[in-house]
């Protein structure tokens, strides 16, 4: 059974206003749309994800979804309903069994919500996330209550809305034929008109649709509070001196100094730092990931190991927060090279310079570093991961 997610993001976000449509505005450091899309892209039950966009938003879309594994986006239409229909049609060549339709402007969809919709779909042809009304309902006119309404049996419909693909495609086609589908505000309404039974699945109060500027601020507060956890990792490495080789530390070649023995550039500092990041992820060590016996890594410069470790962090939806490296040696004196080393690490990790620290110390002529037999390095890395 294949399951597709269709995420509609072809609106203009007029009620939020501003130059950039709301779905591309940054919320807690990431475009709103990325939060919505990533939840589906990361879900094990979802096989493919397609986003429906306005063609002129393509550069914003590309920036917002970089690195996520998605089908190519398709163009939406003048109404949400038309955008959904176009999205459904775009899946028709290789039709999925089931489809979850979701508003790109709802960034807080959870794995649990996705699972509840899919589980209900096993028993009914349609299922939507919804919340029973809790507040009293009034009809108002000219700022006055004119009637109290009974809220019994009333629900607020959210997305995802999940359907058997062929059913909902047929229902949308039929609605388009009637020509008044713009009046139907969600896919459950389209389904209902086609006689498809739609189950109500408990939604989530947090699964808000960003509609107004106040919602954008609420989303910001919510996501900032959900920032996840900060982890710390530690790394340590030692290489002995090997005359005749260049000395590379923190990705910087230090001219006129004795180099270190080891594969590739033997950059002891970047090895320690790579291990620190892998440590924060509890992902083993540098030897597990970059064995020198593997031709892909044999003699690769150490900055590739570090870059790959940073990619692993991003792949888990996280970010490296800061790094701190201490190089232990009697010589060379590293003070003149420290700034270049910090800059190089900041570049490799795509971090601001004030999040990168490089320090150097001696061991007062004690031990192997004191005797000038080699160089040791220690590193710590702070990593933020989603909660
Ligand atoms: N949508 C769409 N195509 C449209 C209109 C809306 O794909 N022609 C999408 C929006 O991008 C959003 C979802 O449908 O993810 C819900 O719509 P809404 O919250 O109304 O967003 P906008 O239409 O963008 O906002 P506004 O109505 O304020 O302009
Ligand atoms: Mg709209």
Short mmCIF file of C-alpha atoms and ligand atoms in Angstrom, two decimals:
data_model
loop_
_atom_site.label_atom_id
_atom_site.label_comp_id
_atom_site.label_asym_id
_atom_site.label_seq_id
_atom_site.Cartn_x
_atom_site.Cartn_y
_atom_site.Cartn_z
CA UNK A 1 0.00 0.00 0.00
CA UNK A 2 1.43 3.37 -0.97
CA UNK A 3 0.65 6.58 0.86
CA UNK A 4 1.22 10.05 -0.58
CA UNK A 5 1.14 13.37 1.24
CA UNK A 6 -0.17 16.35 -0.70
CA UNK A 7 0.68 19.68 0.87
CA UNK A 8 -1.04 22.75 -0.50
CA UNK A 9 0.98 25.93 -0.34
CA UNK A 10 -0.23 27.90 -3.35
CA UNK A 11 -2.03 30.60 -1.38
CA UNK A 12 -0.93 34.22 -1.17
CA UNK A 13 -1.28 34.57 2.58
CA UNK A 14 -3.13 37.85 2.21
CA UNK A 15 -4.43 37.98 5.77
CA UNK A 16 -0.90 37.74 7.17
CA UNK A 17 0.27 40.27 4.59
CA UNK A 18 3.86 41.27 3.77
CA UNK A 19 6.03 40.75 0.70
CA UNK A 20 6.78 37.08 1.27
CA UNK A 21 3.78 34.69 1.42
CA UNK A 22 3.34 33.36 4.97
CA UNK A 23 4.36 29.80 4.14
CA UNK A 24 7.89 30.98 3.30
CA UNK A 25 8.31 33.27 6.31
CA UNK A 26 10.91 32.11 8.84
CA UNK A 27 9.51 30.78 12.08
CA UNK A 28 11.99 29.69 14.76
CA UNK A 29 14.78 29.74 12.18
CA UNK A 30 13.08 27.72 9.42
CA UNK A 31 10.51 28.60 6.76
CA UNK A 32 6.99 27.75 7.94
CA UNK A 33 6.50 25.38 5.00
CA UNK A 34 9.60 23.39 5.92
CA UNK A 35 8.15 22.51 9.32
CA UNK A 36 4.93 21.26 7.66
CA UNK A 37 6.66 19.33 4.89
CA UNK A 38 9.39 17.82 7.07
CA UNK A 39 6.80 16.18 9.34
CA UNK A 40 5.50 14.18 6.38
CA UNK A 41 8.86 13.60 4.70
CA UNK A 42 10.20 12.09 7.94
CA UNK A 43 7.19 9.86 8.61
CA UNK A 44 7.85 6.15 7.94
CA UNK A 45 4.30 5.51 6.62
CA UNK A 46 4.52 8.23 3.97
CA UNK A 47 6.07 7.09 0.69
CA UNK A 48 6.05 10.35 -1.26
CA UNK A 49 5.41 13.99 -0.63
CA UNK A 50 4.25 16.54 -3.19
CA UNK A 51 3.84 20.24 -2.54
CA UNK A 52 1.51 22.46 -4.58
CA UNK A 53 2.89 25.99 -5.04
CA UNK A 54 2.44 29.20 -7.01
CA UNK A 55 4.88 29.03 -9.94
CA UNK A 56 6.32 32.46 -9.09
CA UNK A 57 7.20 31.17 -5.60
CA UNK A 58 9.54 28.49 -6.97
CA UNK A 59 12.76 30.09 -5.67
CA UNK A 60 11.20 30.40 -2.19
CA UNK A 61 10.08 26.79 -2.39
CA UNK A 62 13.55 25.57 -3.40
CA UNK A 63 15.16 27.46 -0.55
CA UNK A 64 12.57 26.23 1.96
CA UNK A 65 12.78 22.54 1.12
CA UNK A 66 16.51 22.13 0.35
CA UNK A 67 17.76 18.70 1.36
CA UNK A 68 14.29 17.15 1.82
CA UNK A 69 13.37 14.23 -0.38
CA UNK A 70 10.22 15.32 -2.22
CA UNK A 71 8.50 14.89 -5.57
CA UNK A 72 8.85 17.92 -7.85
CA UNK A 73 6.32 20.61 -6.91
CA UNK A 74 3.30 21.31 -9.10
CA UNK A 75 1.44 24.54 -9.79
CA UNK A 76 -1.71 25.32 -7.83
CA UNK A 77 -4.80 27.25 -8.83
CA UNK A 78 -6.87 30.26 -7.82
CA UNK A 79 -8.60 28.52 -4.90
CA UNK A 80 -7.45 25.99 -2.31
CA UNK A 81 -9.83 23.49 -3.82
CA UNK A 82 -8.33 23.91 -7.27
CA UNK A 83 -4.84 23.60 -5.85
CA UNK A 84 -5.78 20.30 -4.21
CA UNK A 85 -7.36 19.02 -7.42
CA UNK A 86 -4.27 19.87 -9.44
CA UNK A 87 -2.11 18.16 -6.84
CA UNK A 88 -4.28 15.04 -6.95
CA UNK A 89 -4.21 15.00 -10.76
CA UNK A 90 -0.41 15.22 -10.67
CA UNK A 91 -0.31 11.92 -8.77
CA UNK A 92 -2.57 10.09 -11.23
CA UNK A 93 0.19 8.61 -13.43
CA UNK A 94 1.48 6.50 -10.59
CA UNK A 95 -1.49 6.58 -8.23
CA UNK A 96 -0.96 6.01 -4.50
CA UNK A 97 -3.52 3.94 -2.57
CA UNK A 98 -4.04 6.64 0.01
CA UNK A 99 -3.44 10.34 0.23
CA UNK A 100 -3.18 12.75 3.13
CA UNK A 101 -4.04 16.31 2.17
CA UNK A 102 -2.52 19.00 4.40
CA UNK A 103 -2.33 22.79 4.56
CA UNK A 104 1.23 24.04 4.17
CA UNK A 105 0.26 26.73 6.67
CA UNK A 106 -0.15 24.17 9.49
CA UNK A 107 3.40 23.61 10.70
CA UNK A 108 2.56 21.70 13.91
CA UNK A 109 1.19 18.52 12.44
CA UNK A 110 2.60 15.60 14.46
CA UNK A 111 3.48 12.00 13.64
CA UNK A 112 0.65 10.98 15.98
CA UNK A 113 -1.90 12.98 14.00
CA UNK A 114 -0.69 11.43 10.75
CA UNK A 115 -0.93 7.96 12.29
CA UNK A 116 -4.45 8.52 13.66
CA UNK A 117 -5.71 9.61 10.24
CA UNK A 118 -4.10 6.64 8.50
CA UNK A 119 -5.41 4.20 11.11
CA UNK A 120 -8.98 5.49 10.66
CA UNK A 121 -8.58 5.13 6.91
CA UNK A 122 -8.24 1.39 7.34
CA UNK A 123 -11.90 1.35 8.37
CA UNK A 124 -13.45 4.17 6.36
CA UNK A 125 -12.76 5.80 2.98
CA UNK A 126 -12.14 9.20 4.59
CA UNK A 127 -10.80 10.54 7.91
CA UNK A 128 -10.09 14.08 9.08
CA UNK A 129 -8.44 15.59 12.13
CA UNK A 130 -11.01 17.65 14.00
CA UNK A 131 -11.71 19.14 17.43
CA UNK A 132 -15.10 19.28 19.15
CA UNK A 133 -16.17 22.86 19.81
CA UNK A 134 -15.61 23.88 23.42
CA UNK A 135 -16.73 27.53 23.39
CA UNK A 136 -20.38 28.57 23.33
CA UNK A 137 -21.62 29.59 19.92
CA UNK A 138 -23.41 32.89 19.26
CA UNK A 139 -24.85 34.45 16.20
CA UNK A 140 -23.98 38.14 16.20
CA UNK A 141 -25.05 41.19 14.23
CA UNK A 142 -23.91 44.79 14.68
CA UNK A 143 -21.80 43.80 17.68
CA UNK A 144 -24.70 42.20 19.53
CA UNK A 145 -25.73 38.65 20.23
CA UNK A 146 -28.84 37.84 18.28
CA UNK A 147 -29.04 34.14 19.01
CA UNK A 148 -27.39 31.39 21.03
CA UNK A 149 -26.60 28.35 18.92
CA UNK A 150 -26.38 24.77 20.05
CA UNK A 151 -22.83 23.49 19.69
CA UNK A 152 -23.75 19.84 20.23
CA UNK A 153 -22.13 17.70 17.57
CA UNK A 154 -20.10 20.55 16.07
CA UNK A 155 -16.42 20.11 15.24
CA UNK A 156 -13.65 22.32 13.90
CA UNK A 157 -12.03 20.60 10.91
CA UNK A 158 -8.24 20.65 10.60
CA UNK A 159 -5.85 18.92 8.25
CA UNK A 160 -4.51 16.32 7.55
CA UNK A 161 -7.57 14.99 5.75
CA UNK A 162 -6.96 11.46 4.55
CA UNK A 163 -8.72 9.57 1.79
CA UNK A 164 -8.49 6.62 -0.51
CA UNK A 165 -6.82 8.27 -3.46
CA UNK A 166 -9.14 7.19 -6.26
CA UNK A 167 -12.24 8.23 -4.23
CA UNK A 168 -11.07 11.75 -3.47
CA UNK A 169 -9.75 12.30 -6.99
CA UNK A 170 -13.14 11.31 -8.41
CA UNK A 171 -14.91 13.56 -5.88
CA UNK A 172 -12.75 16.56 -6.80
CA UNK A 173 -13.31 15.94 -10.51
CA UNK A 174 -17.05 15.78 -9.93
CA UNK A 175 -17.02 19.00 -7.88
CA UNK A 176 -15.01 20.79 -10.56
CA UNK A 177 -17.63 19.69 -13.07
CA UNK A 178 -20.33 21.40 -11.01
CA UNK A 179 -18.25 24.56 -10.93
CA UNK A 180 -19.13 25.74 -7.43
CA UNK A 181 -16.36 23.95 -5.58
CA UNK A 182 -14.85 27.22 -4.34
CA UNK A 183 -17.70 27.36 -1.84
CA UNK A 184 -16.50 24.08 -0.32
CA UNK A 185 -13.74 25.04 2.07
CA UNK A 186 -12.10 21.67 2.63
CA UNK A 187 -11.72 18.23 1.14
CA UNK A 188 -14.11 16.66 3.63
CA UNK A 189 -16.85 18.87 2.13
CA UNK A 190 -15.94 17.65 -1.36
CA UNK A 191 -15.93 14.07 -0.09
CA UNK A 192 -19.26 14.47 1.68
CA UNK A 193 -20.89 15.73 -1.47
CA UNK A 194 -19.65 12.64 -3.29
CA UNK A 195 -21.13 10.41 -0.61
CA UNK A 196 -17.79 9.35 0.86
CA UNK A 197 -18.02 8.47 4.55
CA UNK A 198 -15.60 10.64 6.53
CA UNK A 199 -14.51 9.70 10.06
CA UNK A 200 -13.61 12.26 12.72
CA UNK A 201 -10.21 11.69 14.27
CA UNK A 202 -9.10 13.62 17.38
CA UNK A 203 -7.15 16.64 16.14
CA UNK A 204 -4.68 18.68 18.12
CA UNK A 205 -5.22 22.17 19.59
CA UNK A 206 -1.60 22.94 18.71
CA UNK A 207 -2.17 22.08 15.04
CA UNK A 208 -3.03 25.67 14.26
CA UNK A 209 -3.34 27.11 10.77
CA UNK A 210 -1.27 30.26 10.53
CA UNK A 211 -3.84 32.72 9.20
CA UNK A 212 -3.16 36.12 10.80
CA UNK A 213 -0.06 38.02 11.95
CA UNK A 214 -0.97 37.05 15.53
CA UNK A 215 -0.86 33.36 14.49
CA UNK A 216 2.61 33.90 13.09
CA UNK A 217 3.76 35.22 16.49
CA UNK A 218 2.02 32.32 18.25
CA UNK A 219 3.76 29.86 15.94
CA UNK A 220 7.10 31.50 16.71
CA UNK A 221 6.56 31.14 20.47
CA UNK A 222 5.39 27.59 20.10
CA UNK A 223 8.30 26.45 17.95
CA UNK A 224 10.86 28.26 20.07
CA UNK A 225 9.49 26.39 23.09
CA UNK A 226 9.68 23.12 21.17
CA UNK A 227 13.29 23.72 20.24
CA UNK A 228 14.17 20.24 21.45
CA UNK A 229 17.22 19.28 23.39
CA UNK A 230 20.80 20.44 23.56
CA UNK A 231 23.33 17.65 23.54
CA UNK A 232 27.05 17.76 24.22
CA UNK A 233 29.66 15.50 22.64
CA UNK A 234 33.35 15.09 23.34
CA UNK A 235 36.25 13.95 21.17
CA UNK A 236 39.92 13.19 21.76
CA UNK A 237 42.71 12.24 19.35
CA UNK A 238 46.50 11.89 19.23
CA UNK A 239 48.90 11.68 16.28
CA UNK A 240 52.66 11.28 16.44
CA UNK A 241 55.01 13.56 14.52
CA UNK A 242 56.18 12.30 11.13
CA UNK A 243 59.00 14.29 9.56
CA UNK A 244 58.58 15.17 5.91
CA UNK A 245 54.81 15.71 6.04
CA UNK A 246 53.00 19.06 6.14
CA UNK A 247 51.34 20.01 9.44
CA UNK A 248 47.57 20.54 9.09
CA UNK A 249 45.58 21.65 12.15
CA UNK A 250 41.91 22.69 12.10
CA UNK A 251 42.01 22.61 8.32
CA UNK A 252 44.91 25.11 8.17
CA UNK A 253 48.35 24.16 6.85
CA UNK A 254 51.08 25.57 9.07
CA UNK A 255 54.18 26.15 6.95
CA UNK A 256 57.63 25.00 7.99
CA UNK A 257 56.48 22.67 10.76
CA UNK A 258 56.80 18.91 11.14
CA UNK A 259 53.61 17.13 10.14
CA UNK A 260 51.79 14.22 11.74
CA UNK A 261 51.58 10.54 10.87
CA UNK A 262 48.23 9.19 9.75
CA UNK A 263 45.93 8.79 6.81
CA UNK A 264 45.21 11.77 4.64
CA UNK A 265 46.16 15.07 6.26
CA UNK A 266 46.26 13.60 9.82
CA UNK A 267 44.47 16.69 11.13
CA UNK A 268 44.28 15.65 14.77
CA UNK A 269 42.13 18.65 15.75
CA UNK A 270 39.43 18.04 13.13
CA UNK A 271 39.43 14.34 14.01
CA UNK A 272 38.70 15.21 17.66
CA UNK A 273 36.03 17.67 16.60
CA UNK A 274 34.36 15.19 14.23
CA UNK A 275 34.28 12.68 17.07
CA UNK A 276 32.71 15.30 19.35
CA UNK A 277 29.84 15.84 16.91
CA UNK A 278 29.37 12.11 16.36
CA UNK A 279 29.45 11.75 20.14
CA UNK A 280 26.64 14.25 20.58
CA UNK A 281 24.59 12.16 18.15
CA UNK A 282 25.64 8.92 19.90
CA UNK A 283 26.67 7.73 16.45
CA UNK A 284 29.92 5.93 17.23
CA UNK A 285 33.24 7.40 16.13
CA UNK A 286 35.17 8.59 13.12
CA UNK A 287 36.54 5.11 12.40
CA UNK A 288 33.01 3.70 12.14
CA UNK A 289 31.93 6.25 9.58
CA UNK A 290 35.08 6.94 7.60
CA UNK A 291 37.16 3.75 7.64
CA UNK A 292 40.49 4.31 5.86
CA UNK A 293 39.95 0.90 4.24
CA UNK A 294 37.00 2.38 2.32
CA UNK A 295 38.28 3.93 -0.92
CA UNK A 296 35.64 6.68 -0.58
CA UNK A 297 37.41 7.97 2.54
CA UNK A 298 41.03 6.82 2.17
CA UNK A 299 43.15 9.96 2.13
CA UNK A 300 40.13 12.27 2.11
CA UNK A 301 40.97 15.61 3.75
CA UNK A 302 39.68 15.67 7.33
CA UNK A 303 37.38 18.59 6.62
CA UNK A 304 35.23 16.17 4.63
CA UNK A 305 34.73 14.06 7.75
CA UNK A 306 33.73 17.13 9.71
CA UNK A 307 31.40 18.35 6.96
CA UNK A 308 29.76 14.93 6.80
CA UNK A 309 29.23 14.87 10.58
CA UNK A 310 27.53 18.27 10.34
CA UNK A 311 25.32 16.91 7.55
CA UNK A 312 24.29 14.05 9.84
CA UNK A 313 23.17 16.61 12.41
CA UNK A 314 21.14 18.50 9.79
CA UNK A 315 19.71 15.21 8.54
CA UNK A 316 18.23 14.69 12.00
CA UNK A 317 16.63 18.15 11.84
CA UNK A 318 19.22 19.59 14.23
CA UNK A 319 22.04 22.08 14.21
CA UNK A 320 25.53 22.37 15.65
CA UNK A 321 25.30 25.14 18.24
CA UNK A 322 28.94 25.67 19.19
CA UNK A 323 32.30 23.91 19.15
CA UNK A 324 35.37 24.24 21.34
CA UNK A 325 38.71 22.71 20.35
CA UNK A 326 41.86 22.50 22.48
CA UNK A 327 45.13 21.55 20.76
CA UNK A 328 47.82 20.23 23.10
CA UNK A 329 51.44 20.57 21.96
CA UNK A 330 54.75 22.12 22.95
CA UNK A 331 55.26 23.46 19.47
CA UNK A 332 54.48 24.98 17.10
CA UNK A 333 53.11 28.05 18.84
CA UNK A 334 49.53 28.24 17.62
CA UNK A 335 48.52 31.74 18.68
CA UNK A 336 49.35 33.26 15.25
CA UNK A 337 47.14 30.65 13.53
CA UNK A 338 44.17 30.55 15.88
CA UNK A 339 41.98 33.02 14.02
CA UNK A 340 42.54 31.29 10.68
CA UNK A 341 41.66 27.98 12.34
CA UNK A 342 38.45 29.36 13.80
CA UNK A 343 37.47 30.81 10.43
CA UNK A 344 38.14 27.53 8.65
CA UNK A 345 36.03 25.52 11.11
CA UNK A 346 33.23 28.11 10.96
CA UNK A 347 33.27 27.75 7.16
CA UNK A 348 33.19 23.96 7.17
CA UNK A 349 30.35 23.82 9.71
CA UNK A 350 28.50 26.85 8.32
CA UNK A 351 28.57 28.40 11.80
CA UNK A 352 28.94 31.99 12.96
CA UNK A 353 32.50 32.75 14.07
CA UNK A 354 31.38 33.52 17.62
CA UNK A 355 30.26 29.91 17.97
CA UNK A 356 33.71 28.50 17.22
CA UNK A 357 36.50 28.40 19.79
CA UNK A 358 40.06 27.17 19.23
CA UNK A 359 42.50 27.07 22.14
CA UNK A 360 46.04 25.77 22.50
CA UNK A 361 47.98 24.64 25.53
CA UNK A 362 51.19 22.88 26.43
CA UNK A 363 51.64 20.20 29.09
CA UNK A 364 54.58 21.97 30.76
CA UNK A 365 57.02 19.64 28.96
CA UNK A 366 55.41 16.63 30.67
CA UNK A 367 54.23 13.48 28.93
CA UNK A 368 54.37 12.66 25.21
CA UNK A 369 53.28 16.07 24.07
CA UNK A 370 55.82 17.62 26.46
CA UNK A 371 58.56 15.50 24.96
CA UNK A 372 57.52 16.63 21.49
CA UNK A 373 56.50 13.18 20.28
CA UNK A 374 53.15 14.20 18.91
CA UNK A 375 50.09 16.43 19.16
CA UNK A 376 46.85 15.74 21.06
CA UNK A 377 43.51 17.47 20.59
CA UNK A 378 40.29 17.56 22.54
CA UNK A 379 36.98 18.97 21.39
CA UNK A 380 33.46 19.47 22.61
CA UNK A 381 30.43 20.20 20.45
CA UNK A 382 26.98 21.44 21.42
CA UNK A 383 24.25 20.08 19.17
CA UNK A 384 20.56 20.95 19.16
CA UNK A 385 18.22 18.15 18.14
CA UNK A 386 14.44 18.30 17.73
CA UNK A 387 12.61 17.01 20.82
N1 LIG B 1 -3.92 27.40 -0.72
C1 LIG B 1 -3.57 26.90 -1.96
N2 LIG B 1 -4.05 27.48 -3.10
C2 LIG B 1 -4.87 28.54 -3.02
C3 LIG B 1 -5.26 29.05 -1.77
C4 LIG B 1 -4.76 28.45 -0.63
O1 LIG B 1 -2.80 25.94 -2.03
N3 LIG B 1 -5.29 29.09 -4.15
C5 LIG B 1 -3.34 26.80 0.49
C6 LIG B 1 -2.58 27.81 1.33
O2 LIG B 1 -1.25 27.98 0.82
C7 LIG B 1 -2.65 27.24 2.73
C8 LIG B 1 -3.94 26.45 2.71
O3 LIG B 1 -4.35 26.34 1.35
O4 LIG B 1 -1.57 26.36 3.01
C9 LIG B 1 -5.01 27.11 3.56
O5 LIG B 1 -5.36 28.38 3.00
P1 LIG B 1 -5.28 29.78 3.75
O6 LIG B 1 -4.94 29.59 5.17
O7 LIG B 1 -6.49 30.54 3.37
O8 LIG B 1 -3.96 30.43 3.08
P2 LIG B 1 -3.89 31.61 2.04
O9 LIG B 1 -4.95 31.48 1.02
O10 LIG B 1 -2.48 31.65 1.58
O11 LIG B 1 -4.14 32.89 2.98
P3 LIG B 1 -5.15 34.09 2.70
O12 LIG B 1 -6.52 33.44 2.54
O13 LIG B 1 -5.03 34.95 3.92
O14 LIG B 1 -4.67 34.75 1.46
MG1 LIG B 2 -7.06 31.59 1.56
#
